[in-house]
CSV table of C-alpha atoms in Angstrom, one decimal:
chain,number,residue,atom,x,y,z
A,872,UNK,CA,1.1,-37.6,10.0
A,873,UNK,CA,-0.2,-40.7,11.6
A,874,UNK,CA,-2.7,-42.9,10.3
A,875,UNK,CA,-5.4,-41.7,12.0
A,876,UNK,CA,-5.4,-38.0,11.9
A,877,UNK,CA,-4.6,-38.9,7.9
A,878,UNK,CA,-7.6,-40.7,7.7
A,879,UNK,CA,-9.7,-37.8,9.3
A,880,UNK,CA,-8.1,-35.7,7.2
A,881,UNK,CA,-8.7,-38.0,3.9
A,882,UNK,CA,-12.8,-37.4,5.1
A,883,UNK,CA,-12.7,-33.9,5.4
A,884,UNK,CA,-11.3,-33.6,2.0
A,885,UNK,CA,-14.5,-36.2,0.5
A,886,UNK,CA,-16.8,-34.0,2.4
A,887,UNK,CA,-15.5,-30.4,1.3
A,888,UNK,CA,-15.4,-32.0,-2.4
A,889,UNK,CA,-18.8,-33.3,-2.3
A,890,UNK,CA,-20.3,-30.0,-0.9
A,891,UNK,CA,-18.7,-28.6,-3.6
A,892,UNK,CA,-19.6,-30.9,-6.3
A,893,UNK,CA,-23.5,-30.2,-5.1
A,894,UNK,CA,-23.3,-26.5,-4.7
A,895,UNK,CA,-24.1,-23.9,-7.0
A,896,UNK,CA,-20.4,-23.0,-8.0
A,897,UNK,CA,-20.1,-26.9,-9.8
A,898,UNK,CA,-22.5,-29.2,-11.6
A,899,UNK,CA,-23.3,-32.5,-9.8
A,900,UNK,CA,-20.7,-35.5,-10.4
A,901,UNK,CA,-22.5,-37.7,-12.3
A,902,UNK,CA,-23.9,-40.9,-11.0
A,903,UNK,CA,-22.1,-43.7,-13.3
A,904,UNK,CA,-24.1,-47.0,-13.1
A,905,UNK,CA,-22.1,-49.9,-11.6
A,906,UNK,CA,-22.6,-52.1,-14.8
A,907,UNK,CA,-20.1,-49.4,-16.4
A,908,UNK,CA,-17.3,-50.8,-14.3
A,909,UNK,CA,-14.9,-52.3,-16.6
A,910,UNK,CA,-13.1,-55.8,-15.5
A,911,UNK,CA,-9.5,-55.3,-15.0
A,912,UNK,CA,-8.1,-56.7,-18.4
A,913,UNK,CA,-4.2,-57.3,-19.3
A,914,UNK,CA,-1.8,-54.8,-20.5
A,915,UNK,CA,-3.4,-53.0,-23.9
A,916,UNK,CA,-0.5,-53.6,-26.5
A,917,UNK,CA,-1.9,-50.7,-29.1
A,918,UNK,CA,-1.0,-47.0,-29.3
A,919,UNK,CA,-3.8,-44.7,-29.1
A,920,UNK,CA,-3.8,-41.6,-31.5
A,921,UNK,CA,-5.0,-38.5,-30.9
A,922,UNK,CA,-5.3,-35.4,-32.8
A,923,UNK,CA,-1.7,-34.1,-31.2
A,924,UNK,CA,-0.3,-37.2,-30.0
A,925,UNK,CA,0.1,-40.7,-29.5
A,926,UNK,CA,-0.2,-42.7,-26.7
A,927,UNK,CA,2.1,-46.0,-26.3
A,928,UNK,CA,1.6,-48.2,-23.8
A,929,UNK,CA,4.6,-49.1,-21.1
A,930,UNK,CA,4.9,-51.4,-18.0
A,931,UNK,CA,4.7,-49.1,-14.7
A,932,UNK,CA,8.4,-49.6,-14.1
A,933,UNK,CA,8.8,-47.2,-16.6
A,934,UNK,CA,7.5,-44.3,-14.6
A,935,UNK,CA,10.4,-43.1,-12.7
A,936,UNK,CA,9.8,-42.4,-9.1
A,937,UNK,CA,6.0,-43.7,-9.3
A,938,UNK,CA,6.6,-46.5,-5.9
A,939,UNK,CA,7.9,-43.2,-4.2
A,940,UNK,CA,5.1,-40.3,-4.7
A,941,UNK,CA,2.7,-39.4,-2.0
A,942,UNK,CA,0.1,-40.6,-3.8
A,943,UNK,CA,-2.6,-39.6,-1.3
A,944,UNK,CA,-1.4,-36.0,-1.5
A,945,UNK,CA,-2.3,-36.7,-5.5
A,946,UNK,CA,-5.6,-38.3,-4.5
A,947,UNK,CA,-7.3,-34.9,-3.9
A,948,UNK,CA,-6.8,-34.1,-7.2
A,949,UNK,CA,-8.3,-37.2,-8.4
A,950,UNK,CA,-11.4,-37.0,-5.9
A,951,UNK,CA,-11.9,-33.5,-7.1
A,952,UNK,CA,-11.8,-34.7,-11.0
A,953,UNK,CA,-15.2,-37.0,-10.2
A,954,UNK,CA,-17.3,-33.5,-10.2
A,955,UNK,CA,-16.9,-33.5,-13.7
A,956,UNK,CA,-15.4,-36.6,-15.0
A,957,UNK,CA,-15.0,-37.2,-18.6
A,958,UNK,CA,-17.0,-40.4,-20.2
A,959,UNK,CA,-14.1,-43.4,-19.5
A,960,UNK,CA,-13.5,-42.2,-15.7
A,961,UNK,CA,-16.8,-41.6,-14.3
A,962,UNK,CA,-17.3,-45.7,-13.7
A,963,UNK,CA,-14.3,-45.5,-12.0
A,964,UNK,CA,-15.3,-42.9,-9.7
A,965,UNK,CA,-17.1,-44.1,-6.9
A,966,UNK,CA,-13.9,-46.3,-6.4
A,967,UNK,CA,-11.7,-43.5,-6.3
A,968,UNK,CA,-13.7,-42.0,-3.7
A,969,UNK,CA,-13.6,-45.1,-1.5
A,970,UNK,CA,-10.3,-44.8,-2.1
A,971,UNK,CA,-9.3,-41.2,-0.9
A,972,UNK,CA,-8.8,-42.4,2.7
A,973,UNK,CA,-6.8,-45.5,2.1
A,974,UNK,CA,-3.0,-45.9,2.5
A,975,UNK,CA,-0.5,-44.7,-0.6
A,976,UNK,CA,0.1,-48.8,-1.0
A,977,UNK,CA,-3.7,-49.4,-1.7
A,978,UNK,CA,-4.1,-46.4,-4.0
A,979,UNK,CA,-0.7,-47.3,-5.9
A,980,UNK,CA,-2.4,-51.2,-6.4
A,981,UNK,CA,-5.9,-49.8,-7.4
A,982,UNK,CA,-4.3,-48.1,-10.0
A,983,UNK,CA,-2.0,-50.9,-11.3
A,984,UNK,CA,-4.8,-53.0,-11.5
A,985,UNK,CA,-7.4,-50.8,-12.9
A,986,UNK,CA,-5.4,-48.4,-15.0
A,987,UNK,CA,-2.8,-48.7,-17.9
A,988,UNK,CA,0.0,-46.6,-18.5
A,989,UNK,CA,0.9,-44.3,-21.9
A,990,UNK,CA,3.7,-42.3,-22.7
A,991,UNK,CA,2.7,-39.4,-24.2
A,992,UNK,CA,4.7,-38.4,-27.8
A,993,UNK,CA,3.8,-36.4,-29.8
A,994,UNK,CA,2.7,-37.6,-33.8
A,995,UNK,CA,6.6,-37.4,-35.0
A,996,UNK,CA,7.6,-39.5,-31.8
A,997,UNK,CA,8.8,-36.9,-29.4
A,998,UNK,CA,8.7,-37.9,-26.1
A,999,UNK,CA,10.3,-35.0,-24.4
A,1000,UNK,CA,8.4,-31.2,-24.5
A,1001,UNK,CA,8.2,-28.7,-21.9
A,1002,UNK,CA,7.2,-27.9,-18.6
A,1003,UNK,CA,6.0,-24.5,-17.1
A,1004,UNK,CA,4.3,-23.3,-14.1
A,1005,UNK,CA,1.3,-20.7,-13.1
A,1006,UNK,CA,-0.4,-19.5,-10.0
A,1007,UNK,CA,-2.6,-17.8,-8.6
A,1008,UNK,CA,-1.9,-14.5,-7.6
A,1009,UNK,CA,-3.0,-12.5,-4.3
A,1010,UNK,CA,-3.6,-9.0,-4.6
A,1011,UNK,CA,-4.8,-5.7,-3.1
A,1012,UNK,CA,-7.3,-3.7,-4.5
A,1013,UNK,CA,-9.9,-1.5,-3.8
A,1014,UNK,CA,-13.9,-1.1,-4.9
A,1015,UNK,CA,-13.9,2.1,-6.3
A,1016,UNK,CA,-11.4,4.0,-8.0
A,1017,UNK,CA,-9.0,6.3,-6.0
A,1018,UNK,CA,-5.5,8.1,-6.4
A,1019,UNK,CA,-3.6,5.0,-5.7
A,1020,UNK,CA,-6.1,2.5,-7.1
A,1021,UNK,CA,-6.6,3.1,-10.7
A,1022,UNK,CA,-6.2,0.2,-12.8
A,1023,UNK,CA,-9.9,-1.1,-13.6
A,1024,UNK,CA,-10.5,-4.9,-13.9
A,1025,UNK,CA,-13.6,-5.4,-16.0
A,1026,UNK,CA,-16.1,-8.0,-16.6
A,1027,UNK,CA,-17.1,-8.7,-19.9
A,1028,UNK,CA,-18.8,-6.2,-21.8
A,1029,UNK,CA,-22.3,-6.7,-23.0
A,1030,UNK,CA,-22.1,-7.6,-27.0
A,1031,UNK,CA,-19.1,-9.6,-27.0
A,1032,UNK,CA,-18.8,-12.5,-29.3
A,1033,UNK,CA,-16.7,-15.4,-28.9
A,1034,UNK,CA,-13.7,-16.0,-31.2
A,1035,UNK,CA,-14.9,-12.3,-33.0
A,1036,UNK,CA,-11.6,-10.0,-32.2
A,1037,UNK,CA,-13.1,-7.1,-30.2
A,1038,UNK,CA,-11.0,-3.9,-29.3
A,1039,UNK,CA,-7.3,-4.3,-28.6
A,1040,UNK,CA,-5.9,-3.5,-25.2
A,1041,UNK,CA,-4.4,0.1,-26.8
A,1042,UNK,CA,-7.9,0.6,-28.1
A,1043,UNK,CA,-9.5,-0.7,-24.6
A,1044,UNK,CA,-7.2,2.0,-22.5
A,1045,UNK,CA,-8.1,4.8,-25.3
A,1046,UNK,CA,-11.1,4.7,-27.5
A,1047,UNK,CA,-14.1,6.5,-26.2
A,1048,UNK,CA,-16.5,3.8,-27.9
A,1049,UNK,CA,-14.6,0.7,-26.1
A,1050,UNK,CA,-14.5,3.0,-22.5
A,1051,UNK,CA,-18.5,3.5,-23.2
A,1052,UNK,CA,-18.8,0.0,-23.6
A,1053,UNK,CA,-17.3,-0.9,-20.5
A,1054,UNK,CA,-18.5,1.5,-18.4
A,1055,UNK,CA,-20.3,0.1,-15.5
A,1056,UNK,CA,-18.6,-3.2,-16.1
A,1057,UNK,CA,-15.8,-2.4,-13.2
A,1058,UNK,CA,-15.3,-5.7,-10.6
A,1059,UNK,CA,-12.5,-3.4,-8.8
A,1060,UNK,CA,-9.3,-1.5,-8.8
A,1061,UNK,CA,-5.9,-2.1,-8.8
A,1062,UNK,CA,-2.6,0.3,-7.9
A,1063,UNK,CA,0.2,-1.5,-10.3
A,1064,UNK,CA,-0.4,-2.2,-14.0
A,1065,UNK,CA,2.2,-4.7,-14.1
A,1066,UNK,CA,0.3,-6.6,-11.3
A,1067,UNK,CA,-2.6,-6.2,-13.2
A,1068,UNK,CA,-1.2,-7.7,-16.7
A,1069,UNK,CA,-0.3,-10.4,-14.2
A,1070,UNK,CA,-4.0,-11.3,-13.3
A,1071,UNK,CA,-4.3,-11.5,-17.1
A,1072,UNK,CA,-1.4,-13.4,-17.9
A,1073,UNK,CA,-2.4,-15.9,-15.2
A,1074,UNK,CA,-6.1,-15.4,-16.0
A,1075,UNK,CA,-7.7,-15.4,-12.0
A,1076,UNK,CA,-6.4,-14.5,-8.3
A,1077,UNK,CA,-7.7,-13.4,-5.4
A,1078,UNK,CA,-8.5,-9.7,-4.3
A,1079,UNK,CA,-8.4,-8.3,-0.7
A,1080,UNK,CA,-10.5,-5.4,-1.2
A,1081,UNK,CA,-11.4,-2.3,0.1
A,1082,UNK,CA,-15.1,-1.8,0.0
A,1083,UNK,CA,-16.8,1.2,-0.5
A,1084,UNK,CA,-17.6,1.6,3.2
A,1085,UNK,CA,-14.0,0.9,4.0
A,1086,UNK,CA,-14.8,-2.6,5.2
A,1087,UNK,CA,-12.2,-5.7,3.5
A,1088,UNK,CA,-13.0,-8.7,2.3
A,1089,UNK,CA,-11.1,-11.8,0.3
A,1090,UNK,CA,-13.2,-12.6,-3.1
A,1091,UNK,CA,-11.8,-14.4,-6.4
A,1092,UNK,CA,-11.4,-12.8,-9.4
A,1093,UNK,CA,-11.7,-15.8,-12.5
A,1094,UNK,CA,-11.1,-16.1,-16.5
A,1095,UNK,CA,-14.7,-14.7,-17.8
A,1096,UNK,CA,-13.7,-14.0,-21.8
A,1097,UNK,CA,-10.8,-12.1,-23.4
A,1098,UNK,CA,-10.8,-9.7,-26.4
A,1099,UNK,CA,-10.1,-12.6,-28.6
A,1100,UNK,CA,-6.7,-10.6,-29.5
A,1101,UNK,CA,-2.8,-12.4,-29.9
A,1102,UNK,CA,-1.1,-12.5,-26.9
A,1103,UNK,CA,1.7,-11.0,-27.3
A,1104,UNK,CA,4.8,-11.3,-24.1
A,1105,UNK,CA,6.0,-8.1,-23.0
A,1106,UNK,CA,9.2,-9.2,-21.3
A,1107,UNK,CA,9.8,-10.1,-25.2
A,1108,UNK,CA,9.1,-6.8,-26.0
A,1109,UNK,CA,11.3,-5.4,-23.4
A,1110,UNK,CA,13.9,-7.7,-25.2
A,1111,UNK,CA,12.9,-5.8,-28.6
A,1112,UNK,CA,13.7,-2.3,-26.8
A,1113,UNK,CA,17.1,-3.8,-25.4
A,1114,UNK,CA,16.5,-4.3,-22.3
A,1115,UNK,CA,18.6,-7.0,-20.9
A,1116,UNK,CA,17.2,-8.2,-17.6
A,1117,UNK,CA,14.1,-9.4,-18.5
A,1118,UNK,CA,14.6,-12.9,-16.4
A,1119,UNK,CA,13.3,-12.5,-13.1
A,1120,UNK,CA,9.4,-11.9,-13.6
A,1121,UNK,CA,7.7,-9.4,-12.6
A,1122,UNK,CA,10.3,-8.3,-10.3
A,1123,UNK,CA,12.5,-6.9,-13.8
A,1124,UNK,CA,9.6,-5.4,-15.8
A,1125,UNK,CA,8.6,-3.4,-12.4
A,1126,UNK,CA,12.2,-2.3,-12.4
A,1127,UNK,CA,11.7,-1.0,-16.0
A,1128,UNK,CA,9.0,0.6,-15.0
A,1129,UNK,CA,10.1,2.7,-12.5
A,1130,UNK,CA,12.6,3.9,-14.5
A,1131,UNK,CA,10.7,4.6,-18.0
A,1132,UNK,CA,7.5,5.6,-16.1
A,1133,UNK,CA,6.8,7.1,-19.1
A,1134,UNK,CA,6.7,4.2,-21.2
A,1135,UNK,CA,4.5,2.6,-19.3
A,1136,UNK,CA,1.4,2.9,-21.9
A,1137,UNK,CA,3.4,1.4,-24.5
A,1138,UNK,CA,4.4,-1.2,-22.7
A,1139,UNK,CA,1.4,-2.5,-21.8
A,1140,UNK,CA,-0.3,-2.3,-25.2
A,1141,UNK,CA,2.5,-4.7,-27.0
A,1142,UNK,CA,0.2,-7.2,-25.8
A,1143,UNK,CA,-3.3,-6.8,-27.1
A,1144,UNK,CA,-5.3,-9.4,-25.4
A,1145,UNK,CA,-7.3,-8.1,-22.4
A,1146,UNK,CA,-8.7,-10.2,-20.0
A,1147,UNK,CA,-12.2,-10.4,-18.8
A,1148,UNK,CA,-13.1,-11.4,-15.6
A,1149,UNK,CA,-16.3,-12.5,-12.7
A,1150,UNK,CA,-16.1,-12.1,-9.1
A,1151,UNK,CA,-16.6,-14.7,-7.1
A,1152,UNK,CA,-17.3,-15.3,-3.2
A,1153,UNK,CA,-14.4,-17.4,-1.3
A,1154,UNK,CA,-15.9,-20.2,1.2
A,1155,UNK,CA,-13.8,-22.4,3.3
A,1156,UNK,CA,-14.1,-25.0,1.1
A,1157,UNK,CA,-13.3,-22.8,-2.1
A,1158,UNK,CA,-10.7,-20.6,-0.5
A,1159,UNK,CA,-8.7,-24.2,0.6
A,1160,UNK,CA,-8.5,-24.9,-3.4
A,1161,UNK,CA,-7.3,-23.1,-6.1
A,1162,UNK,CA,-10.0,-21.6,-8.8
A,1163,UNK,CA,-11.6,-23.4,-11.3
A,1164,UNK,CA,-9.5,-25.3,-14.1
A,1165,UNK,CA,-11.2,-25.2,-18.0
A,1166,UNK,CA,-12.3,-28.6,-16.8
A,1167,UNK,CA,-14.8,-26.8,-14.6
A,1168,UNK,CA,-13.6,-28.1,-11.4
A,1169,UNK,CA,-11.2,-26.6,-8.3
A,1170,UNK,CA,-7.5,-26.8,-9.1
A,1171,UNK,CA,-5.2,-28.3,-6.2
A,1172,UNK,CA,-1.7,-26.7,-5.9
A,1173,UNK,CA,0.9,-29.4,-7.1
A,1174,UNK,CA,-1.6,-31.5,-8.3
A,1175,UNK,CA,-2.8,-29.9,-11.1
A,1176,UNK,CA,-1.8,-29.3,-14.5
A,1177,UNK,CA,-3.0,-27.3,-17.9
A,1178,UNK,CA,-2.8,-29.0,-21.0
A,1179,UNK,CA,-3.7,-29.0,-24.9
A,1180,UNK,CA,-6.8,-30.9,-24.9
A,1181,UNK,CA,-6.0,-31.8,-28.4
A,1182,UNK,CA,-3.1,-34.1,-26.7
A,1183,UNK,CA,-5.1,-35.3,-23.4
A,1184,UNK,CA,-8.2,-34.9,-22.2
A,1185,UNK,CA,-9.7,-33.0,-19.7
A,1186,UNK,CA,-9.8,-35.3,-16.7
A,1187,UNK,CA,-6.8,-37.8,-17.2
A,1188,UNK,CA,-4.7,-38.9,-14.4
A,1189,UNK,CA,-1.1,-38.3,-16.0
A,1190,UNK,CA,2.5,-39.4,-14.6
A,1191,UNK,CA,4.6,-35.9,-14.5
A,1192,UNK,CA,8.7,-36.0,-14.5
A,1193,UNK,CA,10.7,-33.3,-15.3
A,1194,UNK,CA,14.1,-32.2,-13.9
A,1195,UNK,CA,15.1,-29.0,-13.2
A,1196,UNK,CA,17.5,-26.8,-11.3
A,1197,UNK,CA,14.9,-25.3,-9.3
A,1198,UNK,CA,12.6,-28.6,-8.7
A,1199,UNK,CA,12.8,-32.3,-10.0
A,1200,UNK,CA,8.8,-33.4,-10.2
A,1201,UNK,CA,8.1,-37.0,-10.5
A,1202,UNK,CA,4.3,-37.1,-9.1
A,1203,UNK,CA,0.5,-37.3,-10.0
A,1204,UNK,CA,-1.5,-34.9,-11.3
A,1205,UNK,CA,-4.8,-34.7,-13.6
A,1206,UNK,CA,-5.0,-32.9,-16.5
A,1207,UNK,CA,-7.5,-30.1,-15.3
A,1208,UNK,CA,-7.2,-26.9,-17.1
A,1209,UNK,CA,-5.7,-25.5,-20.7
A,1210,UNK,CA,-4.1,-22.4,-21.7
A,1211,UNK,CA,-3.2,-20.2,-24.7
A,1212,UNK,CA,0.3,-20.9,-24.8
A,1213,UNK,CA,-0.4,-24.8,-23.7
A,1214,UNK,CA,0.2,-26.3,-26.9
A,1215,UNK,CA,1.5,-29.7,-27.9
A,1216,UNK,CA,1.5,-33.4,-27.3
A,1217,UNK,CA,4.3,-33.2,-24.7
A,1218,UNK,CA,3.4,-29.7,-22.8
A,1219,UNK,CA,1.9,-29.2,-19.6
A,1220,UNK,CA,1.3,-25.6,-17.0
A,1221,UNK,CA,2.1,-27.0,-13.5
A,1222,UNK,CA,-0.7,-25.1,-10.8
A,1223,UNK,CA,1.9,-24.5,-7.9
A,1224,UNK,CA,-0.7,-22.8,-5.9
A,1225,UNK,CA,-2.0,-19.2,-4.6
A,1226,UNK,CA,-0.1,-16.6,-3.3
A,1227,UNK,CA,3.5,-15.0,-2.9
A,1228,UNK,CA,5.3,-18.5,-2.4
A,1229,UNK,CA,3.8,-20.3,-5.4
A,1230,UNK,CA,4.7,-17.2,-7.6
A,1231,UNK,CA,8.1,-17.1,-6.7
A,1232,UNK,CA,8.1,-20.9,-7.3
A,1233,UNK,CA,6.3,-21.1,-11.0
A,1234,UNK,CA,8.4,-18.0,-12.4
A,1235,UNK,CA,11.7,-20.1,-11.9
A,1236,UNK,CA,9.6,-23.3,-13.8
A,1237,UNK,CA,11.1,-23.8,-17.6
A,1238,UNK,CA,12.7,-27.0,-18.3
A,1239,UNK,CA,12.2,-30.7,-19.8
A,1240,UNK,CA,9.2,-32.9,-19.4
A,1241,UNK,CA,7.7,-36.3,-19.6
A,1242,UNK,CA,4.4,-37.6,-19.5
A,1243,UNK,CA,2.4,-40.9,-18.9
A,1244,UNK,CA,-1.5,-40.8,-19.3
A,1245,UNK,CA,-3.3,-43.5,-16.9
A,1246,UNK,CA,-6.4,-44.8,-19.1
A,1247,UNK,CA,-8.8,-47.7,-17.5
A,1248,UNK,CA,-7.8,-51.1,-18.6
């Protein structure tokens, strides 16, 4: 891309984010006063704890690949952070903005000079954990119920407490009291179960539905509340029955099914945490990102990662490498979202994106990882 139509492009992006940030769908970024801005200082020389990890500070030439990452692919990412920045970034911020249309070169020398870099470990002085990856999933499905379409999504029931276990997903499917409960609650409909424990596991997607009148439309179906039950893997449980391809998810538990049709109930209840969800309307601007992150902003695809906030905070630029045999990562990304199964100093969910091509890319994802925290100076 040359520098021009990059440059156009780098104010498109400013201008989508800060309708965004404005709109009903995200709070305001905050207006940091300029006195915040802290001087650019030397190199810290002490570790920071926190309560999952410690942070010890390196020279950049420890971050492998870091002179060779597109940083102003990464820069999105960072732009879309300032909706909701935590308390040390939001001085930063109206830098950062300035900053989204300028070459790789002067974002890589803001951040020397502004930021320092941490390798993550964790308390016992581990500095290698794991990598996975998520998506978000496209699916059809249909507005009210039919022979083909007949696996409900719900929103959350009325009288649901958080952290107070509710009914299990066997109980959800079965009890009379838990189907009264829920009744009326129906965003839509969809035609596989499996697919459907996928919106779960990945906890939002999109929908191409089938409305009522038979007219279609894209919305976004995102994490509302669950049933505060264990989740619980059921390619595990496949394992547990015998089954011995399990690897290739879901494309080997849709295999099972069709051949234990039967089974299928029992399946799906070895994992009792149901997922509750809210509809909401796709824009431009929100259909060219990914859905919201715990952070409460927009995730962008290869940008963003889930965390355990216990280890980083919401909002933190961090230095991703990992090596694996599907994909090597060295590259920015913010620490925008968390998970149940995100746990750890050293353990990060990599958002590859929506759709088919990004599923097929985060079900391969399971392999080493590294990670550098930027902090300002």
């Amino acid at each position: 891309m040359t520098q021009g139509l990059r440059r156009l492009a780098g104010l498109a992006i400013v201008a989508m984010l800060a309708a965004c940030s404005t709109g009903t769908r995200l709070p305001p970024s905050p207006a940091p006063p300029p006195a915040a801005q802290a001087p650019v200082q030397g190199p810290l020389t002490g570790s920071l704890t926190h309560p999952k990890s410690r942070w010890v500070p390196v020279a950049w030439s420890e971050l492998p690949g870091f002179a060779d990452d597109a940083l102003h692919e990464g820069w999105d990412a960072m732009v879309s952070n300032c909706a909701r920045p935590n308390a040390a970034f939001a001085p930063l911020c109206p830098e950062v903005r300035r900053l989204a249309i300028a070459e790789p070169d002067a974002q890589r020398q803001w951040m020397t000079e502004r930021l320092q870099p941490y390798r993550v470990e964790s308390l016992s002085g581990q500095s290698e954990g794991q990598l996975t990856s998520y998506y978000e999933p496209v699916y059809d499905a249909s507005r009210v119920p039919t022979t083909q379409f007949n696996v409900p999504l719900y929103a959350p029931p009325a009288g649901l407490v958080p952290r107070r276990p509710w009914y299990t997903r066997q109980q959800i499917e079965t009890m009379p009291e838990a189907q009264a409960a829920l009744r009326g609650r129906e965003i839509a409909w969809m035609a596989d179960p499996v697919d459907a424990m996928m919106l779960h596991i990945q906890g939002s997607g999109r929908l191409r539905i089938t409305e009522a009148d038979g007219s279609q439309r894209t919305v976004r179906v995102a994490f509302a509340a669950t049933n505060e039950q264990p989740y619980r893997s059921i390619q595990q449980w496949l394992v547990s029955q015998g089954t011995t391809r399990v690897s290739r998810w879901p494309d080997d538990t849709k295999a099972w099914v069709a051949q234990n049709p039967q089974r299928v109930p029992q399946l799906m209840w070895s994992n009792p945490r149901y997922v509750f969800f809210r509809e909401e309307t796709l824009n431009e601007v929100d259909a060219a990102f990914g859905p919201r992150g715990a952070q409460g902003v927009p995730l962008t695809a290869g940008r963003s990662i889930a965390v355990d906030r216990e280890s980083i905070p919401y909002g933190t630029p961090v230095w991703l490498a990992s090596p694996g045999p599907t994909v090597t990562l060295q590259k920015l990304v913010v620490a925008q979202d968390t998970g149940s199964a995100i746990l750890g100093a050293v353990r990060a969910d990599y958002f590859a994106g929506t759709g088919q091509d990004a599923g097929k890319l985060a079900a391969t994802v399971n392999q080493p990882l590294k990670l550098w925290v930027f902090w300002p100076r």
